[in-house]
Amino acid sequence: MSYIEVSHEFKRYQGGVSPVVANNDVSFSVEKGELVTILGASGAGKSTLLNILGGMDTASEGSVVIDGQDIATYSSHQLTNYRRTDVGFVFQFYNLVPNLTARENVELASQIVADAADPAETLASVGLAERLDNFPAQLSGGEQQRVAIARAVAKNPKILLCDEPTGALDYQTGKQVLGILEERCRERGATVLIVTHNAAIAPIADRVVRMHDARVQSVEVNASPTSISDIEW
Ligand SMILES: Nc1ncnc2c1ncn2[C@@H]1O[C@H](COP(=O)(O)OP(=O)(O)OP(=O)(O)O)[C@@H](O)[C@H]1O
Ligand SMILES: [Mg+2]
């Protein structure tokens, strides 16, 4: 069995007159330590899928197995523990706590798990050794996103889920942030899933999941991924 196995997963939202089917019979798998991109147009169901993988939302039907455990069967208490200890999440708009420093933002996450990485070391690993005591408003967008990545990885999560992590960043800064995510995967063995609109970055991935109209349209396995530093778009 693969590290992540999503089988016949459906998500239906009860909205308005008829329910919205945001994920329609979604199936795919991911191996441990892979870098995965999830591509698709706006509304294709990418964030819905990521939120379900991260235990922030629950599937209406189907199974979502992470490291041998079907989280689709979890109680809300089990899901809370799963979110806390097993998942690192990186969002488009960073979601840092504004009145805490970079170090304190990372501590917030590292304090809730037993075998967390050191916050200062983790911030240094994303190039922010000199900015530990800065507040988010004193940092650029790219730096704030690096704090968010440090916060997500300091817990040593099983999976790192990133929803449009470069959506608010310019080209160069976005590339740097992708480089950090790539490094977490290639050098440190993290399993990383990145949702993006940008098909140009697909070659960096071991696996490319394309979504269309709530369904998985294709899954492509790439035996020799390209480093982000070698891609221009
Ligand atoms: N909480 C909700 N209630 C009702 N409908 C929802 C909810 N969340 C998402 N949807 C609907 O599900 C569909 C998929 O949304 P989702 O956010 O997963 O798309 P996406 O691929 O992430 O799009 P984008 O690229 O714009 O972020 C959309 O039609 C959306 O309106
Ligand atoms: Mg989305």
Coordinates of N, CA and C and ligand atoms in Angstrom, one line a residue:
M1 N 0.8 -1.2 0.0 CA 0.0 0.0 0.0 C 0.9 1.3 0.0
S2 N 0.4 2.3 -0.7 CA 1.2 3.5 -0.8 C 1.1 4.3 0.5
Y3 N 1.9 5.3 0.6 CA 1.9 6.1 1.9 C 0.6 6.9 2.0
I4 N 0.2 7.5 0.8 CA -1.1 8.2 0.8 C -1.9 7.4 -0.3
E5 N -3.1 7.0 0.1 CA -4.0 6.4 -0.9 C -5.4 6.9 -0.7
V6 N -5.8 7.7 -1.7 CA -7.2 8.2 -1.8 C -8.0 7.3 -2.7
S7 N -9.1 6.8 -2.2 CA -9.9 5.9 -3.1 C -11.3 6.3 -3.1
H8 N -11.8 6.5 -4.3 CA -13.2 6.8 -4.6 C -13.8 7.8 -3.6
E9 N -13.0 8.9 -3.5 CA -13.4 10.0 -2.5 C -14.3 11.0 -3.1
F10 N -15.4 11.2 -2.4 CA -16.4 12.2 -2.9 C -16.5 13.3 -1.8
K11 N -16.7 14.5 -2.2 CA -17.1 15.6 -1.3 C -18.3 16.4 -1.9
R12 N -19.4 16.3 -1.1 CA -20.5 17.1 -1.6 C -20.8 18.1 -0.5
Y13 N -21.0 19.4 -1.0 CA -21.4 20.4 -0.1 C -22.9 20.7 -0.3
Q14 N -23.6 20.8 0.8 CA -25.0 21.1 0.7 C -25.2 22.6 0.6
G15 N -25.2 23.1 -0.6 CA -25.3 24.6 -0.8 C -26.5 24.9 -1.7
G16 N -27.3 25.9 -1.3 CA -28.3 26.4 -2.2 C -29.3 25.3 -2.5
V17 N -29.8 25.3 -3.8 CA -30.9 24.4 -4.2 C -30.3 23.0 -4.4
S18 N -29.2 22.8 -5.1 CA -28.7 21.5 -5.3 C -27.3 21.4 -4.7
P19 N -26.8 20.2 -4.2 CA -25.5 20.1 -3.6 C -24.4 20.3 -4.6
V20 N -23.3 20.9 -4.2 CA -22.1 21.0 -5.0 C -21.2 19.8 -4.8
V21 N -20.9 19.2 -5.9 CA -19.9 18.0 -5.9 C -18.5 18.6 -6.1
A22 N -17.7 18.8 -5.1 CA -16.4 19.4 -5.2 C -15.3 18.4 -5.5
N23 N -15.5 17.2 -5.0 CA -14.6 16.1 -5.4 C -15.5 14.9 -5.8
N24 N -15.2 14.4 -7.0 CA -16.1 13.4 -7.6 C -15.3 12.1 -8.0
D25 N -15.4 11.2 -7.1 CA -14.7 9.9 -7.3 C -13.2 10.0 -7.5
V26 N -12.6 10.7 -6.6 CA -11.2 11.0 -6.7 C -10.4 9.8 -6.1
S27 N -9.4 9.4 -6.9 CA -8.5 8.3 -6.5 C -7.1 8.6 -7.0
F28 N -6.2 8.5 -6.1 CA -4.7 8.5 -6.6 C -3.9 8.1 -5.4
S29 N -2.6 7.9 -5.6 CA -1.8 7.5 -4.5 C -0.5 8.3 -4.6
V30 N 0.2 8.3 -3.4 CA 1.5 9.1 -3.3 C 2.4 8.2 -2.5
E31 N 3.7 8.1 -2.9 CA 4.7 7.4 -2.1 C 5.4 8.3 -1.1
K32 N 5.9 7.7 -0.1 CA 6.6 8.5 0.9 C 7.8 9.2 0.3
G33 N 7.9 10.5 0.7 CA 9.1 11.3 0.2 C 8.9 11.9 -1.2
E34 N 7.7 11.7 -1.7 CA 7.5 12.3 -3.1 C 7.1 13.8 -3.0
L35 N 7.5 14.5 -4.1 CA 7.0 15.8 -4.3 C 5.9 15.7 -5.3
V36 N 4.7 16.2 -5.0 CA 3.5 16.1 -5.8 C 3.0 17.4 -6.1
T37 N 2.6 17.7 -7.4 CA 1.9 18.9 -7.7 C 0.4 18.5 -8.1
I38 N -0.5 19.3 -7.6 CA -1.9 19.1 -7.9 C -2.3 20.3 -8.7
L39 N -2.6 20.1 -10.0 CA -2.9 21.2 -10.9 C -4.4 21.2 -11.3
G40 N -4.9 22.3 -11.7 CA -6.3 22.4 -12.2 C -6.8 23.8 -12.1
A41 N -7.8 24.1 -12.9 CA -8.4 25.4 -13.0 C -9.1 25.8 -11.7
S42 N -9.4 27.0 -11.5 CA -10.2 27.5 -10.4 C -11.5 26.7 -10.3
G43 N -11.8 26.2 -9.1 CA -13.0 25.5 -8.9 C -13.0 24.0 -9.1
A44 N -11.8 23.6 -9.5 CA -11.6 22.1 -9.9 C -11.7 21.2 -8.7
G45 N -11.6 21.7 -7.5 CA -11.7 20.9 -6.3 C -10.3 20.6 -5.6
K46 N -9.3 21.4 -5.9 CA -8.0 21.2 -5.4 C -7.9 21.5 -3.9
S47 N -8.4 22.7 -3.5 CA -8.3 23.0 -2.1 C -9.2 22.1 -1.2
T48 N -10.3 21.7 -1.8 CA -11.2 20.7 -1.1 C -10.4 19.4 -0.8
L49 N -9.7 18.9 -1.8 CA -9.0 17.7 -1.7 C -7.9 17.9 -0.6
L50 N -7.2 19.0 -0.7 CA -6.1 19.3 0.3 C -6.6 19.4 1.7
N51 N -7.7 20.1 1.8 CA -8.3 20.2 3.2 C -8.8 18.9 3.7
I52 N -9.2 18.0 2.9 CA -9.6 16.6 3.3 C -8.3 15.8 3.7
L53 N -7.3 15.9 2.9 CA -6.0 15.3 3.3 C -5.5 15.8 4.6
G54 N -5.7 17.1 4.9 CA -5.2 17.7 6.1 C -6.1 17.6 7.3
G55 N -7.2 16.9 7.1 CA -8.1 16.7 8.2 C -8.9 18.0 8.6
M56 N -8.9 19.0 7.7 CA -9.6 20.2 8.0 C -11.1 20.1 7.5
D57 N -11.3 19.1 6.7 CA -12.6 18.9 6.2 C -12.7 17.3 6.1
T58 N -14.0 16.8 6.0 CA -14.1 15.3 5.9 C -14.8 14.9 4.6
A59 N -14.4 13.8 4.1 CA -14.9 13.3 2.8 C -16.4 12.9 3.0
S60 N -17.2 13.0 2.0 CA -18.6 12.5 2.1 C -18.6 11.0 1.9
E61 N -17.7 10.5 1.2 CA -17.6 9.1 0.8 C -16.2 8.7 0.4
G62 N -15.9 7.5 0.6 CA -14.5 7.0 0.1 C -13.5 6.9 1.2
S63 N -12.3 6.5 0.9 CA -11.3 6.4 1.9 C -10.1 7.2 1.6
V64 N -9.5 7.7 2.7 CA -8.3 8.6 2.6 C -7.3 8.0 3.6
V65 N -6.4 7.2 3.1 CA -5.4 6.5 3.9 C -4.1 7.2 3.9
I66 N -3.6 7.6 5.1 CA -2.4 8.2 5.3 C -1.5 7.3 6.2
D67 N -0.4 6.8 5.7 CA 0.5 6.0 6.5 C -0.3 4.9 7.2
G68 N -1.2 4.2 6.4 CA -1.9 3.0 7.0 C -3.2 3.3 7.7
Q69 N -3.5 4.6 8.0 CA -4.7 4.9 8.7 C -5.7 5.6 7.8
D70 N -6.9 5.1 7.8 CA -8.0 5.8 7.0 C -8.6 6.9 7.8
I71 N -8.1 8.1 7.5 CA -8.6 9.3 8.3 C -10.1 9.6 7.9
A72 N -10.6 9.1 6.9 CA -12.0 9.3 6.6 C -12.9 8.7 7.6
T73 N -12.4 7.7 8.4 CA -13.2 7.1 9.5 C -13.0 7.8 10.8
Y74 N -12.1 8.8 10.9 CA -11.7 9.4 12.2 C -12.9 10.2 12.8
S75 N -13.0 10.2 14.1 CA -13.9 11.0 14.9 C -13.3 12.4 14.8
S76 N -14.0 13.4 15.3 CA -13.5 14.8 15.2 C -12.3 14.9 16.2
H77 N -12.3 14.2 17.3 CA -11.2 14.2 18.2 C -9.9 13.6 17.6
Q78 N -10.1 12.5 16.9 CA -9.0 11.9 16.2 C -8.4 12.8 15.1
L79 N -9.4 13.5 14.4 CA -8.9 14.5 13.4 C -8.1 15.6 13.9
T80 N -8.6 16.1 15.1 CA -7.8 17.2 15.8 C -6.4 16.8 16.1
N81 N -6.2 15.6 16.6 CA -4.9 15.1 16.9 C -4.1 14.9 15.6
Y82 N -4.7 14.4 14.6 CA -4.1 14.2 13.3 C -3.6 15.5 12.7
R83 N -4.4 16.5 12.8 CA -4.0 17.9 12.3 C -2.9 18.4 13.1
R84 N -2.9 18.2 14.3 CA -1.9 18.8 15.2 C -0.5 18.1 15.0
T85 N -0.5 16.8 14.9 CA 0.8 16.1 14.9 C 1.3 15.7 13.5
D86 N 0.4 15.4 12.6 CA 0.8 14.7 11.4 C 0.8 15.6 10.2
V87 N 0.3 16.8 10.3 CA 0.1 17.6 9.1 C 0.8 19.0 9.2
G88 N 1.5 19.4 8.2 CA 2.0 20.8 8.1 C 1.2 21.5 7.0
F89 N 0.7 22.7 7.2 CA -0.1 23.3 6.2 C 0.5 24.7 5.8
V90 N 0.7 24.9 4.6 CA 1.2 26.3 4.1 C 0.1 26.8 3.2
F91 N -0.3 28.1 3.5 CA -1.4 28.7 2.8 C -0.9 29.8 1.9
Q92 N -1.8 30.2 1.0 CA -1.4 31.3 0.1 C -1.0 32.6 0.8
F93 N -1.8 32.9 1.8 CA -1.6 34.2 2.5 C -1.0 34.0 3.9
Y94 N -0.1 33.1 4.0 CA 0.8 32.8 5.2 C 0.1 32.5 6.5
N95 N -1.0 33.3 6.8 CA -1.7 33.0 8.1 C -0.8 33.0 9.3
L96 N 0.1 34.0 9.4 CA 0.9 34.1 10.6 C 0.2 34.9 11.7
V97 N 0.5 34.7 12.9 CA -0.1 35.5 14.0 C 0.7 36.8 14.1
P98 N -0.1 38.0 13.8 CA 0.6 39.2 13.6 C 1.4 39.8 14.8
N99 N 0.9 39.5 16.0 CA 1.6 40.1 17.2 C 2.6 39.1 17.8
L100 N 3.0 38.1 17.1 CA 4.1 37.2 17.5 C 5.2 37.3 16.5
T101 N 6.4 37.2 17.1 CA 7.6 37.2 16.2 C 7.7 35.9 15.4
A102 N 8.7 35.9 14.4 CA 8.9 34.8 13.6 C 9.1 33.5 14.5
R103 N 10.0 33.7 15.4 CA 10.3 32.6 16.3 C 9.1 32.1 17.1
E104 N 8.3 33.1 17.6 CA 7.1 32.7 18.4 C 6.1 32.0 17.5
N105 N 6.0 32.5 16.3 CA 5.0 31.8 15.4 C 5.4 30.3 15.2
V106 N 6.7 30.1 15.1 CA 7.1 28.7 14.9 C 7.0 27.9 16.2
E107 N 7.3 28.6 17.3 CA 7.1 27.9 18.6 C 5.7 27.4 18.9
L108 N 4.8 28.3 18.4 CA 3.3 28.0 18.6 C 3.0 26.5 18.1
A109 N 3.7 26.2 16.9 CA 3.5 24.9 16.4 C 4.3 23.8 17.0
S110 N 5.6 24.2 17.3 CA 6.5 23.2 17.8 C 6.2 22.7 19.2
Q111 N 5.5 23.6 20.0 CA 5.2 23.3 21.4 C 4.1 22.3 21.5
I112 N 3.3 22.1 20.4 CA 2.2 21.1 20.6 C 2.5 19.7 20.2
V113 N 3.8 19.5 19.8 CA 4.2 18.1 19.5 C 5.4 17.7 20.3
A114 N 5.5 16.3 20.5 CA 6.6 15.8 21.3 C 8.0 16.0 20.7
D115 N 8.1 15.6 19.4 CA 9.5 15.5 18.8 C 9.7 16.6 17.8
A116 N 9.4 17.8 18.2 CA 9.5 19.0 17.2 C 10.9 19.3 17.0
A117 N 11.2 20.0 15.9 CA 12.5 20.5 15.6 C 12.6 21.9 16.3
D118 N 13.9 22.3 16.5 CA 14.1 23.5 17.2 C 13.7 24.7 16.3
P119 N 12.8 25.6 16.9 CA 12.3 26.7 16.1 C 13.4 27.6 15.4
A120 N 14.4 28.0 16.2 CA 15.5 28.8 15.6 C 16.2 28.1 14.5
E121 N 16.5 26.8 14.7 CA 17.2 26.1 13.7 C 16.4 25.9 12.4
T122 N 15.1 25.7 12.7 CA 14.2 25.6 11.5 C 14.1 26.9 10.7
L123 N 14.0 28.0 11.4 CA 14.0 29.3 10.7 C 15.3 29.5 10.0
A124 N 16.4 29.1 10.6 CA 17.7 29.2 9.9 C 17.7 28.3 8.6
S125 N 17.1 27.2 8.7 CA 17.1 26.3 7.5 C 16.3 26.9 6.3
V126 N 15.4 27.8 6.6 CA 14.7 28.5 5.5 C 15.3 29.9 5.2
G127 N 16.5 30.1 5.8 CA 17.3 31.4 5.5 C 16.9 32.5 6.3
L128 N 16.3 32.3 7.5 CA 15.8 33.4 8.3 C 16.5 33.5 9.6
A129 N 17.8 33.0 9.7 CA 18.5 33.1 11.0 C 18.6 34.5 11.6
E130 N 18.6 35.5 10.7 CA 18.8 36.9 11.2 C 17.5 37.6 11.5
R131 N 16.3 36.9 11.3 CA 15.1 37.5 11.4 C 14.2 36.9 12.5
L132 N 14.8 36.2 13.4 CA 14.0 35.5 14.4 C 13.0 36.4 15.2
D133 N 13.5 37.6 15.5 CA 12.7 38.5 16.4 C 11.9 39.5 15.7
N134 N 11.8 39.3 14.4 CA 10.9 40.3 13.6 C 9.5 39.8 13.6
F135 N 8.6 40.8 13.6 CA 7.2 40.5 13.5 C 6.8 40.4 12.0
P136 N 5.7 39.7 11.7 CA 5.3 39.5 10.3 C 5.3 40.7 9.5
A137 N 4.8 41.8 10.1 CA 4.7 43.1 9.3 C 6.1 43.7 8.9
Q138 N 7.1 43.2 9.6 CA 8.5 43.7 9.3 C 9.2 42.8 8.3
L139 N 8.5 41.8 7.8 CA 9.0 40.9 6.8 C 8.3 41.0 5.4
S140 N 9.1 40.7 4.4 CA 8.5 40.7 3.0 C 7.5 39.5 2.9
G141 N 6.8 39.5 1.8 CA 5.8 38.4 1.6 C 6.6 37.0 1.5
G142 N 7.7 37.0 0.8 CA 8.5 35.8 0.7 C 9.0 35.3 2.0
E143 N 9.5 36.3 2.8 CA 10.0 35.9 4.2 C 8.9 35.4 5.1
Q144 N 7.7 36.1 5.0 CA 6.6 35.6 5.8 C 6.2 34.1 5.4
Q145 N 6.3 33.9 4.1 CA 5.9 32.5 3.6 C 7.0 31.5 4.1
R146 N 8.2 32.0 4.2 CA 9.3 31.1 4.7 C 9.0 30.8 6.2
V147 N 8.6 31.8 7.0 CA 8.2 31.6 8.4 C 7.1 30.5 8.4
A148 N 6.1 30.7 7.5 CA 5.0 29.8 7.5 C 5.5 28.3 7.2
I149 N 6.4 28.2 6.3 CA 7.0 26.9 6.0 C 7.7 26.3 7.2
A150 N 8.5 27.2 7.9 CA 9.2 26.8 9.1 C 8.2 26.3 10.1
R151 N 7.1 27.0 10.3 CA 6.1 26.7 11.2 C 5.5 25.3 10.9
A152 N 5.3 25.1 9.6 CA 4.6 23.8 9.2 C 5.6 22.6 9.4
V153 N 6.9 22.8 9.1 CA 7.8 21.7 9.1 C 8.4 21.5 10.5
A154 N 8.3 22.4 11.4 CA 8.9 22.3 12.7 C 8.3 21.1 13.5
K155 N 7.1 20.8 13.2 CA 6.4 19.7 13.8 C 6.9 18.3 13.3
N156 N 7.8 18.3 12.3 CA 8.1 17.1 11.6 C 6.9 16.3 11.2
P157 N 6.0 17.0 10.4 CA 4.8 16.3 10.0 C 5.0 15.2 9.1
K158 N 4.0 14.3 9.0 CA 4.1 13.2 8.0 C 3.9 13.8 6.6
I159 N 3.0 14.7 6.4 CA 2.8 15.3 5.1 C 2.8 16.8 5.2
L160 N 3.3 17.5 4.2 CA 3.4 18.9 4.1 C 2.5 19.3 2.9
L161 N 1.4 20.0 3.3 CA 0.3 20.4 2.3 C 0.4 21.9 2.0
C162 N 0.5 22.2 0.8 CA 0.7 23.6 0.4 C -0.3 24.1 -0.6
D163 N -1.1 25.0 -0.3 CA -2.2 25.5 -1.2 C -1.8 26.8 -1.8
E164 N -1.4 26.8 -3.0 CA -1.0 28.0 -3.8 C 0.0 28.8 -2.9
P165 N 1.1 28.1 -2.5 CA 2.1 28.7 -1.6 C 2.8 29.9 -2.2
T166 N 2.8 30.0 -3.6 CA 3.4 31.2 -4.2 C 2.4 32.1 -4.9
G167 N 1.2 31.9 -4.6 CA 0.1 32.7 -5.2 C 0.2 34.2 -5.0
A168 N 0.8 34.6 -3.9 CA 0.8 36.0 -3.5 C 2.2 36.6 -3.7
L169 N 3.1 35.8 -4.4 CA 4.5 36.2 -4.5 C 4.9 36.5 -5.9
D170 N 5.9 37.4 -6.1 CA 6.4 37.6 -7.4 C 7.2 36.4 -7.9
Y171 N 7.7 36.5 -9.2 CA 8.3 35.3 -9.8 C 9.5 34.8 -9.0
Q172 N 10.5 35.7 -8.7 CA 11.7 35.3 -8.1 C 11.5 34.7 -6.7
T173 N 10.6 35.5 -5.9 CA 10.3 35.1 -4.6 C 9.6 33.8 -4.5
G174 N 8.7 33.6 -5.5 CA 7.9 32.4 -5.6 C 8.9 31.2 -5.9
K175 N 9.8 31.4 -6.7 CA 10.8 30.4 -7.1 C 11.6 30.0 -5.8
Q176 N 12.0 31.0 -5.0 CA 12.8 30.7 -3.8 C 12.0 29.8 -2.9
V177 N 10.7 30.2 -2.7 CA 9.8 29.4 -1.8 C 9.6 28.0 -2.3
L178 N 9.5 27.8 -3.6 CA 9.4 26.5 -4.2 C 10.7 25.7 -4.0
G179 N 11.8 26.5 -4.1 CA 13.1 25.8 -3.8 C 13.2 25.3 -2.4
I180 N 12.6 26.0 -1.4 CA 12.7 25.6 0.0 C 11.8 24.3 0.1
L181 N 10.7 24.3 -0.5 CA 9.8 23.1 -0.4 C 10.5 21.9 -1.1
E182 N 11.1 22.2 -2.2 CA 11.8 21.1 -2.9 C 13.0 20.6 -2.0
E183 N 13.7 21.5 -1.3 CA 14.7 21.1 -0.5 C 14.2 20.2 0.7
R184 N 13.1 20.6 1.2 CA 12.5 19.8 2.3 C 12.2 18.4 1.9
C185 N 11.8 18.2 0.6 CA 11.5 16.9 0.1 C 12.8 16.2 -0.3
R186 N 13.7 16.8 -1.1 CA 14.8 16.1 -1.7 C 15.9 15.8 -0.6
E187 N 16.1 16.8 0.3 CA 17.2 16.6 1.3 C 16.7 16.0 2.6
R188 N 15.5 16.3 2.9 CA 15.0 15.9 4.3 C 13.9 14.8 4.2
G189 N 13.6 14.4 3.0 CA 12.6 13.3 2.9 C 11.2 13.5 3.2
A190 N 10.8 14.9 3.2 CA 9.4 15.2 3.5 C 8.5 14.8 2.3
T191 N 7.3 14.4 2.6 CA 6.3 14.2 1.5 C 5.5 15.5 1.3
V192 N 5.6 16.0 0.2 CA 5.1 17.4 -0.1 C 4.1 17.4 -1.2
L193 N 2.9 18.0 -0.9 CA 1.9 18.2 -1.9 C 1.7 19.6 -2.2
I194 N 1.8 20.1 -3.4 CA 1.7 21.5 -3.7 C 0.5 21.7 -4.7
V195 N -0.5 22.5 -4.3 CA -1.6 22.8 -5.2 C -1.1 24.1 -5.9
T196 N -1.3 24.1 -7.2 CA -0.9 25.3 -8.0 C -1.7 25.4 -9.3
H197 N -1.9 26.7 -9.7 CA -2.5 27.0 -11.0 C -1.4 26.9 -12.1
N198 N -0.1 26.9 -11.7 CA 1.0 27.1 -12.6 C 1.5 25.8 -13.1
A199 N 1.0 25.4 -14.3 CA 1.4 24.2 -14.9 C 2.9 24.1 -15.2
A200 N 3.6 25.3 -15.3 CA 5.0 25.4 -15.7 C 5.9 24.7 -14.6
I201 N 5.4 24.6 -13.4 CA 6.2 24.0 -12.4 C 6.0 22.5 -12.2
A202 N 5.2 21.9 -13.0 CA 4.9 20.5 -13.0 C 6.2 19.6 -13.1
P203 N 7.1 20.0 -13.9 CA 8.3 19.2 -14.1 C 9.2 19.0 -12.8
I204 N 8.9 19.8 -11.7 CA 9.7 19.6 -10.5 C 9.2 18.4 -9.7
A205 N 8.0 17.9 -10.1 CA 7.3 16.9 -9.2 C 7.7 15.5 -9.7
D206 N 7.6 14.6 -8.7 CA 7.7 13.1 -9.0 C 6.3 12.7 -9.5
R207 N 5.3 13.4 -9.2 CA 3.9 13.0 -9.6 C 3.1 14.2 -9.8
V208 N 2.4 14.2 -10.9 CA 1.5 15.4 -11.2 C 0.1 14.9 -11.3
V209 N -0.8 15.4 -10.4 CA -2.2 15.1 -10.4 C -2.9 16.2 -11.0
R210 N -3.6 16.0 -12.1 CA -4.4 17.0 -12.8 C -5.9 16.8 -12.5
M211 N -6.5 17.9 -12.0 CA -7.9 17.9 -11.6 C -8.7 18.7 -12.6
H212 N -9.9 18.2 -13.0 CA -10.8 19.0 -13.8 C -12.2 18.7 -13.4
D213 N -12.9 19.7 -13.1 CA -14.3 19.6 -12.8 C -14.6 18.5 -11.7
A214 N -13.9 18.7 -10.6 CA -14.0 17.8 -9.4 C -13.4 16.4 -9.5
R215 N -12.9 16.1 -10.7 CA -12.4 14.7 -10.9 C -10.9 14.8 -11.1
V216 N -10.2 13.7 -10.9 CA -8.8 13.5 -11.3 C -8.8 13.2 -12.8
Q217 N -8.2 14.1 -13.6 CA -8.2 13.9 -15.0 C -7.1 12.9 -15.4
S218 N -5.9 13.1 -14.8 CA -4.7 12.3 -15.1 C -3.8 12.3 -13.9
V219 N -3.0 11.3 -13.8 CA -1.9 11.2 -12.8 C -0.6 10.8 -13.6
E220 N 0.4 11.7 -13.6 CA 1.6 11.4 -14.4 C 2.7 11.2 -13.4
V221 N 3.5 10.1 -13.6 CA 4.7 9.9 -12.8 C 5.9 10.3 -13.6
N222 N 6.8 11.1 -12.9 CA 7.9 11.7 -13.6 C 9.2 11.0 -13.0
A223 N 9.9 10.2 -13.8 CA 11.0 9.5 -13.2 C 12.2 10.4 -13.0
S224 N 12.3 11.5 -13.7 CA 13.5 12.3 -13.5 C 13.0 13.8 -13.4
P225 N 12.6 14.2 -12.2 CA 12.1 15.6 -12.0 C 13.2 16.6 -12.3
T226 N 12.8 17.8 -12.7 CA 13.8 18.9 -12.9 C 13.8 19.8 -11.6
S227 N 15.0 20.3 -11.3 CA 15.1 21.2 -10.1 C 14.4 22.5 -10.5
I228 N 13.8 23.1 -9.5 CA 13.1 24.4 -9.7 C 14.1 25.5 -10.2
S229 N 15.4 25.3 -9.8 CA 16.3 26.3 -10.3 C 16.6 26.2 -11.8
D230 N 16.2 25.1 -12.4 CA 16.5 24.9 -13.8 C 15.2 25.2 -14.7
I231 N 14.2 25.7 -14.0 CA 12.9 26.0 -14.8 C 12.7 27.5 -14.9
E232 N 12.3 27.9 -16.1 CA 11.9 29.3 -16.2 C 10.5 29.3 -16.8
W233 N 9.7 30.3 -16.5 CA 8.4 30.4 -17.1 C 8.0 31.8 -17.3
Ligands
LIG1 N1 -17.6 25.1 2.1 C1 -18.1 25.0 0.8 N2 -19.5 25.1 0.6 C2 -20.0 25.0 -0.6 N3 -19.3 24.9 -1.7 C3 -18.0 24.8 -1.6 C4 -17.3 24.9 -0.3 N4 -16.0 24.8 -0.5 C5 -15.8 24.7 -1.9 N5 -17.0 24.7 -2.5 C6 -17.2 24.5 -3.9 O1 -16.5 23.4 -4.4 C7 -15.9 23.6 -5.6 C8 -14.4 23.3 -5.6 O2 -13.8 24.3 -4.7 P1 -12.2 24.4 -4.4 O3 -12.0 25.5 -3.4 O4 -11.8 23.0 -3.9 O5 -11.6 24.7 -5.8 P2 -10.1 25.0 -6.2 O6 -9.7 24.0 -7.2 O7 -9.3 25.1 -4.9 O8 -10.2 26.4 -6.8 P3 -9.2 27.7 -6.7 O9 -8.1 27.4 -7.7 O10 -10.0 28.9 -7.2 O11 -8.7 27.8 -5.3 C9 -16.3 25.0 -6.0 O12 -17.4 25.0 -6.9 C10 -16.6 25.7 -4.7 O13 -17.5 26.7 -4.9
MG2 MG -8.2 26.6 -4.0

